[in-house]
Amino acid sequence: MAEDDAKIRFSQVYVHVNENSLPSMFVQLNELRVDKEETRGHYWLQKARWVKFEENYDEVSKRFSDAHVSPLNFQDIADFQSLMQEHLIIVDCDEAITTTFEAMQKLVNSLYENGQIVDESHASFMFNLFMARRHHPEVKTQSKLDNQMFDDESKGNQVCFFKCLLDVKGFTMETAGESIAMEKVYGCRKIRFMPYRAYKSDSELFNVDLAGTFNTYAESCCVLTGKLNTLIKPMVALIRLDRPILEAGLVEVNIPVRFLFVCLGPTDNSEFGRCFAVMMKNRV
């Protein structure tokens, strides 16, 4: 009896120690790219990830490098510190924000209020840019962060896709060639939003094998960086989510996203994105 109790206690301690030894934060860095087919516009390419150490994606060999300690020099760190002090906007999202659509909506509104977005067309462009498709090399299905719109009264049988636009008063919805104000849609049709991931299995939408190397309570951080010629100064924002978001296409793994970091500018600033990713991965 005593021997059985000892075995149980040992197994409980082993599981606890083993769980704590697994990574608790997945960090992914996406770079902004322009599709070769101009009609398809921009997309985000996963260029690096941090499980325990950094792994970089090689576009020639189409595979990730071996894990290695992230190399950073003092000048990059100093420049990154100056960038954060001068341009950083922090966007806090409460529990009411439960989708990427809502988080990006709040981000665009915050950028508009801070003068980094100047007018309606710029706001519309930036929102669609943030919601552009992601390419994850080791995920079977490459998802675009589209949401689908359901009519609760028809029990979800009627489905239509929509494109979001922004004006100074808020978002409108464009469906079947007709623009409908979002508040009117909510008022008369009881619209709810569902993430795209609900229609495919996790193995198609995520790298579930990689996700299995993290502990049960792991969270993710998504870094969006790159060069954008339409900007005249850096656009730097950190979204902190009170309730983590789990949607296909946001990151490679099916681990809820707690932080979103945007670092765009008129020049290539991917190294600043790496600085933030390393900072998020390492315990302070």
CSV table of C-alpha atoms in Angstrom, one decimal, residues 10 95 141 145 167 246 282:
chain,number,residue,atom,x,y,z
A,10,PHE,CA,6.3,10.1,-7.9
A,95,GLU,CA,-12.6,40.5,-22.6
A,141,THR,CA,-4.1,24.9,-45.4
A,145,LEU,CA,-8.1,35.9,-41.7
A,167,ASP,CA,-14.6,55.4,-42.2
A,246,LEU,CA,-7.3,31.1,-31.2
A,282,ASN,CA,13.3,35.2,-22.9
